[in-house]
Amino acid sequence: MQRTLSIVKPDGVNKNLIGEVIKRFENAGLKVVALKMAHLAKKQAEGFYAVHRQRPFFDSLTTFMCSGPIVPMVLEGKDAIKKVRDIMGATNPKDAAPGTIRKDFADSIESNIVHGSDAPDTAAFEIGYFFNATEILR
Ligand code: ADP
Ligand code: MG
Protein backbone atom coordinates (compact mmCIF):
# COMPACT_ATOMS: atom_id res chain seq x y z
CA MET A 1 0.00 0.00 0.00
CA GLN A 2 1.20 3.49 -0.87
CA ARG A 3 -0.16 7.01 -0.28
CA THR A 4 0.12 10.04 -2.52
CA LEU A 5 -1.12 13.62 -2.59
CA SER A 6 -3.25 14.88 -5.42
CA ILE A 7 -4.74 18.36 -5.83
CA VAL A 8 -7.56 19.57 -8.03
CA LYS A 9 -5.99 22.90 -9.01
CA PRO A 10 -7.92 26.23 -9.27
CA ASP A 11 -8.69 25.67 -12.97
CA GLY A 12 -10.11 22.21 -12.20
CA VAL A 13 -12.35 23.57 -9.43
CA ASN A 14 -13.42 26.45 -11.69
CA LYS A 15 -14.38 24.00 -14.46
CA ASN A 16 -16.48 21.85 -12.05
CA LEU A 17 -14.08 18.92 -12.38
CA ILE A 18 -13.71 17.97 -8.69
CA GLY A 19 -16.03 14.98 -9.06
CA GLU A 20 -14.61 13.95 -12.44
CA VAL A 21 -11.05 13.84 -11.06
CA ILE A 22 -12.06 11.89 -7.94
CA LYS A 23 -14.15 9.48 -10.05
CA ARG A 24 -11.17 8.62 -12.24
CA PHE A 25 -9.01 7.90 -9.19
CA GLU A 26 -11.74 5.81 -7.53
CA ASN A 27 -12.40 3.90 -10.78
CA ALA A 28 -8.71 2.91 -10.74
CA GLY A 29 -9.19 1.31 -7.30
CA LEU A 30 -7.64 4.15 -5.28
CA LYS A 31 -9.20 5.08 -1.93
CA VAL A 32 -9.67 8.69 -0.83
CA VAL A 33 -8.33 8.70 2.76
CA ALA A 34 -8.26 12.50 3.30
CA LEU A 35 -9.91 15.41 1.48
CA LYS A 36 -10.42 19.15 1.97
CA MET A 37 -10.94 22.43 0.19
CA ALA A 38 -8.38 25.22 0.65
CA HIS A 39 -7.51 28.63 -0.77
CA LEU A 40 -3.77 29.14 -0.51
CA ALA A 41 -1.94 32.37 0.26
CA LYS A 42 1.03 33.10 -2.02
CA LYS A 43 3.53 32.08 0.68
CA GLN A 44 1.76 28.75 1.15
CA ALA A 45 1.86 28.03 -2.59
CA GLU A 46 5.56 28.96 -2.62
CA GLY A 47 6.22 26.57 0.25
CA PHE A 48 4.41 23.74 -1.46
CA TYR A 49 6.36 24.22 -4.72
CA ALA A 50 9.70 25.08 -3.04
CA VAL A 51 11.53 22.50 -5.19
CA HIS A 52 10.67 24.64 -8.23
CA ARG A 53 11.78 28.00 -6.76
CA GLN A 54 14.64 28.40 -9.28
CA ARG A 55 12.42 27.68 -12.29
CA PRO A 56 11.37 30.56 -14.57
CA PHE A 57 7.69 29.63 -14.11
CA PHE A 58 7.79 29.67 -10.27
CA ASP A 59 6.14 33.07 -9.77
CA SER A 60 3.45 32.43 -12.37
CA LEU A 61 2.78 28.91 -11.05
CA THR A 62 2.43 30.01 -7.42
CA THR A 63 0.20 32.96 -8.43
CA PHE A 64 -2.00 30.52 -10.38
CA MET A 65 -2.16 28.08 -7.45
CA CYS A 66 -3.59 30.79 -5.16
CA SER A 67 -5.96 32.24 -7.78
CA GLY A 68 -8.90 30.24 -6.40
CA PRO A 69 -9.86 27.31 -4.19
CA ILE A 70 -8.15 23.95 -4.57
CA VAL A 71 -9.05 20.42 -3.41
CA PRO A 72 -6.11 18.51 -1.93
CA MET A 73 -6.63 14.83 -1.21
CA VAL A 74 -4.68 11.80 -0.06
CA LEU A 75 -5.12 8.65 -2.16
CA GLU A 76 -4.18 5.18 -1.01
CA GLY A 77 -3.62 1.97 -2.96
CA LYS A 78 -1.09 -0.30 -4.59
CA ASP A 79 1.37 1.82 -6.62
CA ALA A 80 -0.75 4.90 -5.82
CA ILE A 81 1.96 7.37 -6.89
CA LYS A 82 2.38 5.92 -10.37
CA LYS A 83 -1.35 5.23 -10.81
CA VAL A 84 -2.21 8.86 -10.10
CA ARG A 85 0.55 10.11 -12.44
CA ASP A 86 -0.69 7.81 -15.21
CA ILE A 87 -4.30 9.00 -14.78
CA MET A 88 -3.16 12.68 -14.79
CA GLY A 89 -1.06 12.46 -17.97
CA ALA A 90 2.01 14.46 -18.98
CA THR A 91 2.58 17.95 -17.54
CA ASN A 92 1.95 19.57 -20.94
CA PRO A 93 -1.53 18.59 -22.20
CA LYS A 94 -0.12 18.64 -25.74
CA ASP A 95 2.08 15.67 -24.76
CA ALA A 96 -0.53 13.89 -22.60
CA ALA A 97 -1.86 10.50 -23.70
CA PRO A 98 -5.49 10.18 -24.83
CA GLY A 99 -7.89 9.49 -21.96
CA THR A 100 -5.78 11.24 -19.33
CA ILE A 101 -7.18 14.09 -17.23
CA ARG A 102 -4.76 16.63 -18.67
CA LYS A 103 -5.40 15.58 -22.28
CA ASP A 104 -9.15 15.74 -21.76
CA PHE A 105 -9.39 19.00 -19.78
CA ALA A 106 -6.16 21.05 -19.46
CA ASP A 107 -5.71 24.39 -21.24
CA SER A 108 -1.92 24.77 -20.94
CA ILE A 109 1.28 23.44 -19.39
CA GLU A 110 0.58 25.64 -16.34
CA SER A 111 -3.21 25.37 -16.07
CA ASN A 112 -3.24 21.59 -16.11
CA ILE A 113 -6.10 20.74 -13.70
CA VAL A 114 -4.39 18.35 -11.33
CA HIS A 115 -1.29 17.71 -9.22
CA GLY A 116 0.18 14.37 -8.16
CA SER A 117 3.26 13.60 -6.06
CA ASP A 118 6.14 12.20 -8.12
CA ALA A 119 7.98 9.98 -5.57
CA PRO A 120 7.64 8.55 -2.03
CA ASP A 121 9.69 11.34 -0.41
CA THR A 122 7.76 14.14 -2.12
CA ALA A 123 4.47 12.36 -1.33
CA ALA A 124 5.35 12.31 2.38
CA PHE A 125 6.25 16.02 2.35
CA GLU A 126 3.19 17.02 0.34
CA ILE A 127 0.71 14.96 2.42
CA GLY A 128 2.12 16.58 5.57
CA TYR A 129 1.83 20.03 3.99
CA PHE A 130 -1.97 19.77 3.82
CA PHE A 131 -3.03 17.16 6.37
CA ASN A 132 -2.15 16.25 9.94
CA ALA A 133 -2.38 12.70 11.28
CA THR A 134 -5.90 13.12 12.70
CA GLU A 135 -7.23 14.22 9.28
CA ILE A 136 -6.15 11.04 7.46
CA LEU A 137 -8.15 7.83 7.79
CA ARG A 138 -6.30 4.88 9.30
P1 ADP B 1 3.99 17.86 -12.78
O1 ADP B 1 2.82 18.63 -12.17
O2 ADP B 1 3.56 17.11 -14.00
O3 ADP B 1 4.72 17.01 -11.79
P2 ADP B 1 6.25 19.72 -12.63
O4 ADP B 1 6.50 19.18 -11.26
O5 ADP B 1 7.40 19.71 -13.58
O6 ADP B 1 5.03 18.96 -13.34
O7 ADP B 1 5.73 21.22 -12.53
C1 ADP B 1 4.82 21.60 -11.52
C2 ADP B 1 3.74 22.45 -12.14
O8 ADP B 1 4.33 23.65 -12.63
C3 ADP B 1 3.05 21.84 -13.37
O9 ADP B 1 2.02 20.93 -13.06
C4 ADP B 1 2.51 23.08 -14.05
O10 ADP B 1 1.32 23.58 -13.41
C5 ADP B 1 3.65 24.07 -13.82
N1 ADP B 1 4.63 24.07 -14.91
C6 ADP B 1 5.53 23.11 -15.22
N2 ADP B 1 6.29 23.44 -16.27
C7 ADP B 1 5.86 24.69 -16.66
C8 ADP B 1 6.23 25.59 -17.69
N3 ADP B 1 7.22 25.31 -18.55
N4 ADP B 1 5.56 26.75 -17.79
C9 ADP B 1 4.56 27.07 -16.92
N5 ADP B 1 4.17 26.26 -15.91
C10 ADP B 1 4.79 25.08 -15.78
MG1 MG C 1 5.82 17.58 -10.13
Tab-separated table of C-alpha atoms and ligand atoms in Angstrom:
chain	number	residue	atom	x	y	z
A	1	MET	CA	0.000	0.000	0.000
A	2	GLN	CA	1.200	3.487	-0.873
A	3	ARG	CA	-0.155	7.006	-0.281
A	4	THR	CA	0.121	10.042	-2.524
A	5	LEU	CA	-1.118	13.622	-2.589
A	6	SER	CA	-3.251	14.884	-5.418
A	7	ILE	CA	-4.739	18.356	-5.833
A	8	VAL	CA	-7.562	19.567	-8.034
A	9	LYS	CA	-5.985	22.899	-9.007
A	10	PRO	CA	-7.920	26.227	-9.269
A	11	ASP	CA	-8.692	25.666	-12.971
A	12	GLY	CA	-10.112	22.207	-12.197
A	13	VAL	CA	-12.353	23.567	-9.426
A	14	ASN	CA	-13.420	26.447	-11.694
A	15	LYS	CA	-14.383	23.998	-14.457
A	16	ASN	CA	-16.475	21.855	-12.051
A	17	LEU	CA	-14.085	18.918	-12.384
A	18	ILE	CA	-13.707	17.973	-8.688
A	19	GLY	CA	-16.031	14.978	-9.056
A	20	GLU	CA	-14.606	13.947	-12.441
A	21	VAL	CA	-11.054	13.837	-11.056
A	22	ILE	CA	-12.060	11.894	-7.945
A	23	LYS	CA	-14.151	9.482	-10.046
A	24	ARG	CA	-11.165	8.625	-12.244
A	25	PHE	CA	-9.015	7.897	-9.185
A	26	GLU	CA	-11.739	5.809	-7.532
A	27	ASN	CA	-12.397	3.900	-10.779
A	28	ALA	CA	-8.712	2.905	-10.739
A	29	GLY	CA	-9.190	1.314	-7.303
A	30	LEU	CA	-7.638	4.145	-5.282
A	31	LYS	CA	-9.203	5.083	-1.929
A	32	VAL	CA	-9.666	8.692	-0.831
A	33	VAL	CA	-8.327	8.701	2.757
A	34	ALA	CA	-8.261	12.500	3.301
A	35	LEU	CA	-9.909	15.409	1.483
A	36	LYS	CA	-10.424	19.145	1.967
A	37	MET	CA	-10.943	22.432	0.185
A	38	ALA	CA	-8.377	25.216	0.648
A	39	HIS	CA	-7.515	28.627	-0.770
A	40	LEU	CA	-3.766	29.141	-0.512
A	41	ALA	CA	-1.942	32.367	0.258
A	42	LYS	CA	1.033	33.097	-2.015
A	43	LYS	CA	3.534	32.081	0.681
A	44	GLN	CA	1.758	28.752	1.154
A	45	ALA	CA	1.862	28.032	-2.585
A	46	GLU	CA	5.564	28.964	-2.621
A	47	GLY	CA	6.221	26.567	0.253
A	48	PHE	CA	4.413	23.737	-1.464
A	49	TYR	CA	6.357	24.222	-4.721
A	50	ALA	CA	9.696	25.083	-3.040
A	51	VAL	CA	11.532	22.495	-5.192
A	52	HIS	CA	10.673	24.642	-8.228
A	53	ARG	CA	11.784	28.003	-6.763
A	54	GLN	CA	14.644	28.402	-9.278
A	55	ARG	CA	12.419	27.682	-12.292
A	56	PRO	CA	11.369	30.557	-14.573
A	57	PHE	CA	7.685	29.633	-14.110
A	58	PHE	CA	7.792	29.671	-10.273
A	59	ASP	CA	6.139	33.074	-9.769
A	60	SER	CA	3.454	32.432	-12.368
A	61	LEU	CA	2.777	28.908	-11.047
A	62	THR	CA	2.435	30.014	-7.420
A	63	THR	CA	0.200	32.957	-8.431
A	64	PHE	CA	-1.996	30.521	-10.377
A	65	MET	CA	-2.158	28.084	-7.449
A	66	CYS	CA	-3.586	30.786	-5.156
A	67	SER	CA	-5.964	32.241	-7.783
A	68	GLY	CA	-8.901	30.239	-6.399
A	69	PRO	CA	-9.857	27.312	-4.191
A	70	ILE	CA	-8.146	23.947	-4.566
A	71	VAL	CA	-9.052	20.423	-3.408
A	72	PRO	CA	-6.106	18.514	-1.932
A	73	MET	CA	-6.628	14.833	-1.205
A	74	VAL	CA	-4.678	11.797	-0.056
A	75	LEU	CA	-5.121	8.654	-2.164
A	76	GLU	CA	-4.182	5.178	-1.009
A	77	GLY	CA	-3.615	1.973	-2.964
A	78	LYS	CA	-1.095	-0.300	-4.592
A	79	ASP	CA	1.371	1.820	-6.618
A	80	ALA	CA	-0.753	4.896	-5.822
A	81	ILE	CA	1.962	7.375	-6.887
A	82	LYS	CA	2.381	5.916	-10.373
A	83	LYS	CA	-1.347	5.232	-10.806
A	84	VAL	CA	-2.210	8.862	-10.098
A	85	ARG	CA	0.553	10.112	-12.436
A	86	ASP	CA	-0.695	7.813	-15.209
A	87	ILE	CA	-4.299	9.003	-14.783
A	88	MET	CA	-3.162	12.677	-14.795
A	89	GLY	CA	-1.064	12.459	-17.967
A	90	ALA	CA	2.013	14.457	-18.976
A	91	THR	CA	2.576	17.953	-17.543
A	92	ASN	CA	1.947	19.572	-20.936
A	93	PRO	CA	-1.529	18.589	-22.196
A	94	LYS	CA	-0.123	18.641	-25.740
A	95	ASP	CA	2.076	15.669	-24.763
A	96	ALA	CA	-0.527	13.893	-22.597
A	97	ALA	CA	-1.865	10.503	-23.700
A	98	PRO	CA	-5.495	10.179	-24.827
A	99	GLY	CA	-7.888	9.487	-21.962
A	100	THR	CA	-5.778	11.237	-19.329
A	101	ILE	CA	-7.181	14.092	-17.234
A	102	ARG	CA	-4.761	16.635	-18.674
A	103	LYS	CA	-5.398	15.577	-22.281
A	104	ASP	CA	-9.147	15.742	-21.757
A	105	PHE	CA	-9.393	19.001	-19.781
A	106	ALA	CA	-6.163	21.054	-19.455
A	107	ASP	CA	-5.706	24.393	-21.235
A	108	SER	CA	-1.920	24.769	-20.939
A	109	ILE	CA	1.277	23.442	-19.387
A	110	GLU	CA	0.581	25.641	-16.344
A	111	SER	CA	-3.211	25.371	-16.066
A	112	ASN	CA	-3.238	21.587	-16.110
A	113	ILE	CA	-6.098	20.745	-13.703
A	114	VAL	CA	-4.394	18.354	-11.328
A	115	HIS	CA	-1.288	17.713	-9.221
A	116	GLY	CA	0.178	14.373	-8.158
A	117	SER	CA	3.258	13.603	-6.064
A	118	ASP	CA	6.141	12.197	-8.121
A	119	ALA	CA	7.984	9.976	-5.571
A	120	PRO	CA	7.639	8.552	-2.034
A	121	ASP	CA	9.687	11.338	-0.408
A	122	THR	CA	7.759	14.140	-2.120
A	123	ALA	CA	4.472	12.360	-1.330
A	124	ALA	CA	5.353	12.311	2.377
A	125	PHE	CA	6.247	16.025	2.353
A	126	GLU	CA	3.188	17.016	0.338
A	127	ILE	CA	0.709	14.962	2.422
A	128	GLY	CA	2.117	16.578	5.570
A	129	TYR	CA	1.835	20.027	3.985
A	130	PHE	CA	-1.965	19.771	3.822
A	131	PHE	CA	-3.030	17.159	6.373
A	132	ASN	CA	-2.147	16.251	9.940
A	133	ALA	CA	-2.376	12.702	11.279
A	134	THR	CA	-5.901	13.120	12.700
A	135	GLU	CA	-7.227	14.219	9.281
A	136	ILE	CA	-6.149	11.039	7.458
A	137	LEU	CA	-8.154	7.826	7.795
A	138	ARG	CA	-6.300	4.876	9.304
B	1	ADP	P1	3.993	17.864	-12.780
B	1	ADP	O1	2.824	18.632	-12.166
B	1	ADP	O2	3.558	17.105	-14.002
B	1	ADP	O3	4.718	17.010	-11.789
B	1	ADP	P2	6.250	19.719	-12.631
B	1	ADP	O4	6.501	19.177	-11.259
B	1	ADP	O5	7.396	19.711	-13.583
B	1	ADP	O6	5.026	18.961	-13.340
B	1	ADP	O7	5.734	21.221	-12.529
B	1	ADP	C1	4.822	21.598	-11.522
B	1	ADP	C2	3.742	22.449	-12.145
B	1	ADP	O8	4.330	23.650	-12.632
B	1	ADP	C3	3.047	21.836	-13.367
B	1	ADP	O9	2.021	20.933	-13.057
B	1	ADP	C4	2.510	23.085	-14.055
B	1	ADP	O10	1.321	23.578	-13.409
B	1	ADP	C5	3.645	24.074	-13.821
B	1	ADP	N1	4.630	24.074	-14.908
B	1	ADP	C6	5.534	23.106	-15.217
B	1	ADP	N2	6.289	23.445	-16.271
B	1	ADP	C7	5.862	24.686	-16.658
B	1	ADP	C8	6.235	25.586	-17.691
B	1	ADP	N3	7.222	25.307	-18.546
B	1	ADP	N4	5.561	26.754	-17.787
B	1	ADP	C9	4.565	27.070	-16.918
B	1	ADP	N5	4.167	26.261	-15.908
B	1	ADP	C10	4.790	25.080	-15.782
B	2	MG	MG	5.825	17.584	-10.131
